[in-house]
GROMACS .gro file of C-alpha atoms in nm:
model
  255
    1MET     CA    1   3.408 -11.493  -0.728
    2PRO     CA    2   3.405 -11.401  -1.101
    3PRO     CA    3   3.682 -11.553  -1.314
    4ASN     CA    4   4.001 -11.351  -1.357
    5PRO     CA    5   4.006 -11.247  -1.728
    6ILE     CA    6   4.386 -11.231  -1.741
    7ALA     CA    7   4.420 -11.573  -1.575
    8SER     CA    8   4.174 -11.714  -1.831
    9LEU     CA    9   4.373 -11.550  -2.111
   10ALA     CA   10   4.696 -11.697  -1.974
   11ARG     CA   11   4.549 -12.048  -1.968
   12ARG     CA   12   4.424 -12.008  -2.325
   13ILE     CA   13   4.764 -11.884  -2.447
   14THR     CA   14   4.969 -12.153  -2.275
   15GLY     CA   15   4.716 -12.432  -2.318
   16GLN     CA   16   4.717 -12.502  -1.943
   17ARG     CA   17   4.421 -12.594  -1.727
   18ARG     CA   18   4.349 -12.436  -1.391
   19ALA     CA   19   4.651 -12.505  -1.174
   20SER     CA   20   4.647 -12.733  -0.869
   21PRO     CA   21   4.757 -12.591  -0.528
   22ALA     CA   22   5.096 -12.764  -0.564
   23ALA     CA   23   5.143 -12.616  -0.912
   24VAL     CA   24   5.047 -12.273  -0.781
   25ALA     CA   25   5.313 -12.299  -0.510
   26THR     CA   26   5.576 -12.400  -0.766
   27GLU     CA   27   5.474 -12.117  -0.997
   28ASP     CA   28   5.490 -11.871  -0.707
   29HIS     CA   29   5.849 -11.975  -0.634
   30THR     CA   30   5.940 -11.939  -1.003
   31ALA     CA   31   5.771 -11.597  -1.017
   32ARG     CA   32   5.979 -11.470  -0.726
   33ALA     CA   33   6.295 -11.595  -0.895
   34ARG     CA   34   6.201 -11.405  -1.214
   35LEU     CA   35   6.110 -11.079  -1.040
   36SER     CA   36   6.447 -10.914  -1.109
   37ASP     CA   37   6.428 -11.014  -1.476
   38LYS     CA   38   6.076 -10.873  -1.507
   39LEU     CA   39   6.172 -10.543  -1.344
   40GLY     CA   40   6.470 -10.512  -1.577
   41TYR     CA   41   6.244 -10.563  -1.877
   42LEU     CA   42   5.990 -10.305  -1.762
   43SER     CA   43   6.262 -10.046  -1.693
   44ALA     CA   44   6.399 -10.096  -2.047
   45MET     CA   45   6.067 -10.003  -2.208
   46LYS     CA   46   6.062  -9.644  -2.332
   47ILE     CA   47   5.724  -9.568  -2.175
   48PHE     CA   48   5.855  -9.665  -1.828
   49GLN     CA   49   6.195  -9.496  -1.845
   50ASP     CA   50   6.295  -9.278  -1.548
   51LEU     CA   51   6.049  -9.447  -1.310
   52SER     CA   52   6.187  -9.542  -0.969
   53ARG     CA   53   6.229  -9.903  -0.859
   54GLU     CA   54   5.930  -9.863  -0.628
   55GLU     CA   55   5.715  -9.738  -0.916
   56LEU     CA   56   5.832 -10.022  -1.141
   57THR     CA   57   5.760 -10.272  -0.865
   58ALA     CA   58   5.402 -10.143  -0.845
   59ILE     CA   59   5.366 -10.192  -1.223
   60GLU     CA   60   5.524 -10.538  -1.195
   61ARG     CA   61   5.261 -10.641  -0.939
   62ALA     CA   62   4.987 -10.529  -1.179
   63THR     CA   63   5.114 -10.740  -1.471
   64THR     CA   64   5.103 -11.110  -1.549
   65MET     CA   65   5.395 -11.248  -1.752
   66ILE     CA   66   5.306 -11.518  -2.005
   67THR     CA   67   5.514 -11.727  -2.246
   68CYS     CA   68   5.331 -11.778  -2.576
   69PRO     CA   69   5.448 -12.051  -2.819
   70ALA     CA   70   5.528 -11.960  -3.179
   71GLY     CA   71   5.232 -11.980  -3.414
   72ARG     CA   72   4.964 -11.932  -3.149
   73VAL     CA   73   4.691 -11.675  -3.211
   74PHE     CA   74   4.643 -11.519  -2.868
   75TYR     CA   75   4.423 -11.222  -2.950
   76ILE     CA   76   4.090 -11.284  -3.123
   77PRO     CA   77   3.844 -10.998  -3.190
   78GLY     CA   78   3.552 -11.003  -2.949
   79GLU     CA   79   3.698 -11.275  -2.727
   80THR     CA   80   3.994 -11.128  -2.542
   81GLY     CA   81   3.850 -10.813  -2.383
   82GLU     CA   82   4.028 -10.491  -2.288
   83VAL     CA   83   4.386 -10.575  -2.197
   84LEU     CA   84   4.722 -10.413  -2.268
   85PHE     CA   85   5.009 -10.633  -2.385
   86LEU     CA   86   5.375 -10.544  -2.320
   87LEU     CA   87   5.603 -10.744  -2.551
   88LYS     CA   88   5.925 -10.853  -2.384
   89ARG     CA   89   6.067 -11.110  -2.627
   90GLY     CA   90   5.980 -11.238  -2.973
   91ARG     CA   91   5.781 -11.088  -3.259
   92VAL     CA   92   5.404 -11.049  -3.289
   93GLN     CA   93   5.210 -11.027  -3.614
   94ILE     CA   94   4.897 -10.809  -3.609
   95TYR     CA   95   4.673 -10.897  -3.904
   96CYS     CA   96   4.319 -10.890  -4.038
   97LEU     CA   97   4.133 -11.130  -4.264
   98SER     CA   98   3.928 -11.051  -4.574
   99PRO     CA   99   3.588 -11.220  -4.625
  100ASP     CA  100   3.756 -11.471  -4.859
  101GLY     CA  101   4.024 -11.556  -4.600
  102ARG     CA  102   4.316 -11.352  -4.734
  103LYS     CA  103   4.548 -11.218  -4.466
  104LEU     CA  104   4.675 -10.859  -4.452
  105THR     CA  105   4.949 -10.792  -4.200
  106VAL     CA  106   4.884 -10.459  -4.030
  107LYS     CA  107   5.209 -10.451  -3.837
  108ILE     CA  108   5.488 -10.671  -3.707
  109LEU     CA  109   5.579 -10.573  -3.352
  110GLU     CA  110   5.929 -10.610  -3.213
  111PRO     CA  111   6.027 -10.646  -2.844
  112MET     CA  112   5.989 -10.355  -2.601
  113THR     CA  113   5.660 -10.227  -2.739
  114PHE     CA  114   5.294 -10.234  -2.634
  115PHE     CA  115   4.966 -10.316  -2.806
  116GLY     CA  116   4.615 -10.432  -2.727
  117GLU     CA  117   4.253 -10.328  -2.698
  118MET     CA  118   4.236 -10.028  -2.467
  119ALA     CA  119   3.974  -9.767  -2.557
  120ILE     CA  120   4.095  -9.519  -2.295
  121LEU     CA  121   4.428  -9.495  -2.482
  122GLY     CA  122   4.274  -9.472  -2.826
  123GLN     CA  123   4.457  -9.801  -2.878
  124GLY     CA  124   4.232 -10.043  -3.063
  125MET     CA  125   4.278 -10.383  -3.222
  126TYR     CA  126   3.945 -10.344  -3.407
  127ASP     CA  127   3.898 -10.658  -3.620
  128THR     CA  128   4.261 -10.767  -3.606
  129PHE     CA  129   4.424 -11.081  -3.468
  130ALA     CA  130   4.756 -11.116  -3.285
  131GLU     CA  131   4.981 -11.416  -3.351
  132ALA     CA  132   5.319 -11.503  -3.200
  133MET     CA  133   5.574 -11.531  -3.484
  134ASP     CA  134   5.837 -11.664  -3.243
  135GLU     CA  135   5.810 -11.786  -2.885
  136CYS     CA  136   5.705 -11.465  -2.712
  137VAL     CA  137   5.721 -11.343  -2.355
  138ILE     CA  138   5.439 -11.097  -2.288
  139CYS     CA  139   5.325 -10.901  -1.984
  140VAL     CA  140   4.950 -10.835  -1.962
  141MET     CA  141   4.772 -10.552  -1.778
  142SER     CA  142   4.399 -10.522  -1.716
  143ARG     CA  143   4.195 -10.214  -1.805
  144GLN     CA  144   4.159 -10.114  -1.439
  145ASP     CA  145   4.534 -10.134  -1.378
  146VAL     CA  146   4.610  -9.931  -1.692
  147ILE     CA  147   4.368  -9.658  -1.580
  148ARG     CA  148   4.532  -9.643  -1.237
  149LEU     CA  149   4.876  -9.624  -1.400
  150LEU     CA  150   4.779  -9.337  -1.633
  151LEU     CA  151   4.615  -9.136  -1.355
  152SER     CA  152   4.914  -9.172  -1.123
  153LYS     CA  153   5.193  -9.142  -1.384
  154PRO     CA  154   5.110  -8.872  -1.642
  155GLN     CA  155   5.459  -8.904  -1.796
  156VAL     CA  156   5.372  -9.262  -1.896
  157ALA     CA  157   5.048  -9.140  -2.055
  158ALA     CA  158   5.244  -8.876  -2.251
  159ARG     CA  159   5.492  -9.134  -2.385
  160ILE     CA  160   5.210  -9.365  -2.488
  161CYS     CA  161   5.046  -9.077  -2.677
  162GLU     CA  162   5.375  -9.003  -2.855
  163GLU     CA  163   5.406  -9.366  -2.964
  164LEU     CA  164   5.045  -9.380  -3.086
  165ALA     CA  165   5.102  -9.060  -3.288
  166HIS     CA  166   5.409  -9.220  -3.447
  167ARG     CA  167   5.205  -9.528  -3.541
  168MET     CA  168   4.938  -9.305  -3.693
  169ARG     CA  169   5.200  -9.140  -3.915
  170GLU     CA  170   5.325  -9.484  -4.022
  171THR     CA  171   4.971  -9.589  -4.115
  172GLU     CA  172   4.917  -9.272  -4.320
  173GLN     CA  173   5.245  -9.330  -4.502
  174ARG     CA  174   5.146  -9.688  -4.580
  175LEU     CA  175   4.810  -9.579  -4.721
  176GLU     CA  176   4.985  -9.327  -4.947
  177GLU     CA  177   5.219  -9.599  -5.073
  178LEU     CA  178   4.927  -9.834  -5.144
  179ALA     CA  179   4.758  -9.562  -5.348
  180PHE     CA  180   5.051  -9.416  -5.540
  181LYS     CA  181   5.344  -9.659  -5.556
  182SER     CA  182   5.426  -9.976  -5.749
  183VAL     CA  183   5.491 -10.313  -5.584
  184ASP     CA  184   5.865 -10.282  -5.654
  185SER     CA  185   5.877  -9.939  -5.491
  186ARG     CA  186   5.680 -10.052  -5.185
  187LEU     CA  187   5.885 -10.371  -5.149
  188ALA     CA  188   6.216 -10.184  -5.170
  189GLY     CA  189   6.100  -9.946  -4.897
  190LEU     CA  190   5.981 -10.237  -4.683
  191LEU     CA  191   6.314 -10.418  -4.710
  192ILE     CA  192   6.501 -10.105  -4.603
  193ARG     CA  193   6.270 -10.047  -4.305
  194LEU     CA  194   6.288 -10.408  -4.187
  195ALA     CA  195   6.667 -10.415  -4.218
  196GLY     CA  196   6.695 -10.103  -4.000
  197GLN     CA  197   7.057  -9.992  -3.969
  198GLY     CA  198   7.187 -10.329  -4.089
  199ASP     CA  199   7.191 -10.498  -4.426
  200GLU     CA  200   7.013 -10.827  -4.347
  201LEU     CA  201   6.656 -10.942  -4.288
  202VAL     CA  202   6.627 -11.269  -4.097
  203GLY     CA  203   6.312 -11.467  -4.027
  204TYR     CA  204   6.079 -11.330  -4.296
  205SER     CA  205   5.928 -11.562  -4.556
  206HIS     CA  206   5.805 -11.446  -4.897
  207GLN     CA  207   5.450 -11.504  -4.770
  208GLU     CA  208   5.504 -11.277  -4.468
  209LEU     CA  209   5.648 -11.001  -4.687
  210ALA     CA  210   5.348 -11.037  -4.919
  211GLU     CA  211   5.108 -11.007  -4.625
  212LEU     CA  212   5.283 -10.688  -4.515
  213LEU     CA  213   5.232 -10.541  -4.863
  214GLY     CA  214   4.882 -10.678  -4.914
  215VAL     CA  215   4.974 -10.870  -5.231
  216TYR     CA  216   5.009 -11.235  -5.336
  217ARG     CA  217   5.323 -11.430  -5.245
  218GLU     CA  218   5.400 -11.490  -5.613
  219THR     CA  219   5.404 -11.113  -5.673
  220VAL     CA  220   5.668 -11.065  -5.403
  221THR     CA  221   5.876 -11.359  -5.528
  222LEU     CA  222   5.886 -11.212  -5.880
  223ALA     CA  223   5.984 -10.868  -5.747
  224LEU     CA  224   6.261 -11.019  -5.530
  225ASP     CA  225   6.390 -11.210  -5.832
  226ARG     CA  226   6.408 -10.882  -6.025
  227PHE     CA  227   6.607 -10.722  -5.742
  228LYS     CA  228   6.838 -11.025  -5.730
  229ALA     CA  229   6.895 -11.015  -6.107
  230ARG     CA  230   7.006 -10.651  -6.075
  231GLY     CA  231   7.249 -10.740  -5.796
  232LEU     CA  232   7.055 -10.547  -5.533
  233ILE     CA  233   6.989 -10.833  -5.290
  234GLU     CA  234   7.103 -11.183  -5.202
  235ILE     CA  235   6.831 -11.438  -5.123
  236GLY     CA  236   6.866 -11.723  -4.872
  237ARG     CA  237   6.628 -11.937  -4.669
  238ARG     CA  238   6.422 -11.689  -4.465
  239ARG     CA  239   6.711 -11.447  -4.508
  240LEU     CA  240   6.767 -11.149  -4.737
  241LYS     CA  241   7.085 -10.945  -4.764
  242LEU     CA  242   7.080 -10.592  -4.905
  243LEU     CA  243   7.376 -10.555  -5.143
  244ASN     CA  244   7.297 -10.208  -5.277
  245ARG     CA  245   7.098 -10.005  -5.028
  246ALA     CA  246   7.132  -9.682  -5.227
  247ALA     CA  247   6.977  -9.838  -5.538
  248LEU     CA  248   6.694  -9.986  -5.331
  249ALA     CA  249   6.632  -9.644  -5.175
  250GLU     CA  250   6.610  -9.493  -5.524
  251ILE     CA  251   6.348  -9.754  -5.620
  252ALA     CA  252   6.160  -9.693  -5.293
  253ASN     CA  253   6.139  -9.320  -5.370
  254SER     CA  254   6.008  -9.375  -5.722
  255PRO     CA  255   5.635  -9.406  -5.810
   0.00000   0.00000   0.00000
C-alpha cells in the first residue's frame, strides 16, 4: 500500500515516527474525545458556515488535525504536495527567500483561515514556505477530498473564491505601496492593519515587521523611533501601542 501523504506530513510536522499499534489505539481514543472540538472549529470557519452537522461530520472525517510546534517550517516548496491547510489556532508566516537568503514575508495568517498548494482552487504556495509563529493547530485535507468537497458543496467553492479574490486585492495594494510609498507610510499602514479595531500589536518583533515590508530590521527600528519621538506609538517588548491612530492614518495615506 502506498504511503499516506498526509500521515507522512503529520509525522514530519510533529517529529514523530510511525506509531505502534498501542499508540494508534491511544490516539484513536483521544481523537474521539476531540471530535466535538474539531466540529466546533470547522463550523466557525466562514467557508463552512451554514453547513449541517452531518455535512460538517463528513468534512471532519476527511481532515487530519495536527499540532505544530512554534518555529517549525511545515511547508517546503516541492516537498509537501497538494494539500489544503485549515488553521485552527496560532499564527502562520508565509514567506519566500531571495537567492542571498533574505526573507520576505508574503502574509501572516490568523486563525480560521485556509492556505496551501491546491491548483484546482487557484490557490498556490509557489516558492513560499510556511512556518508556525506560535504553536499551531492545523487541519489538513488531501487534493482528492478537496475536489469531492467542492463538487458536492458549491457554496463552499463560492466562499473560497471570494476569499481568494480578497487576497488578490490585498496583494495588488501591497505592490502599489512598494512602488509609490515611503517606508514610514507603509509602516504606518501596516501597524494600523495589524492592530485591527484595537490599539495594540502583540507578538511582532522588529524583524518580523521588516520582513512584512521587505526592508532591513534597522530601517524599521529607525522608523518606529521616529513615530515614538512624535508621540504616535509606545514601544515595549514584542508589543506596540498606537497612541495617535489618526496621525498614523495620515502618514499611511501620504506618499
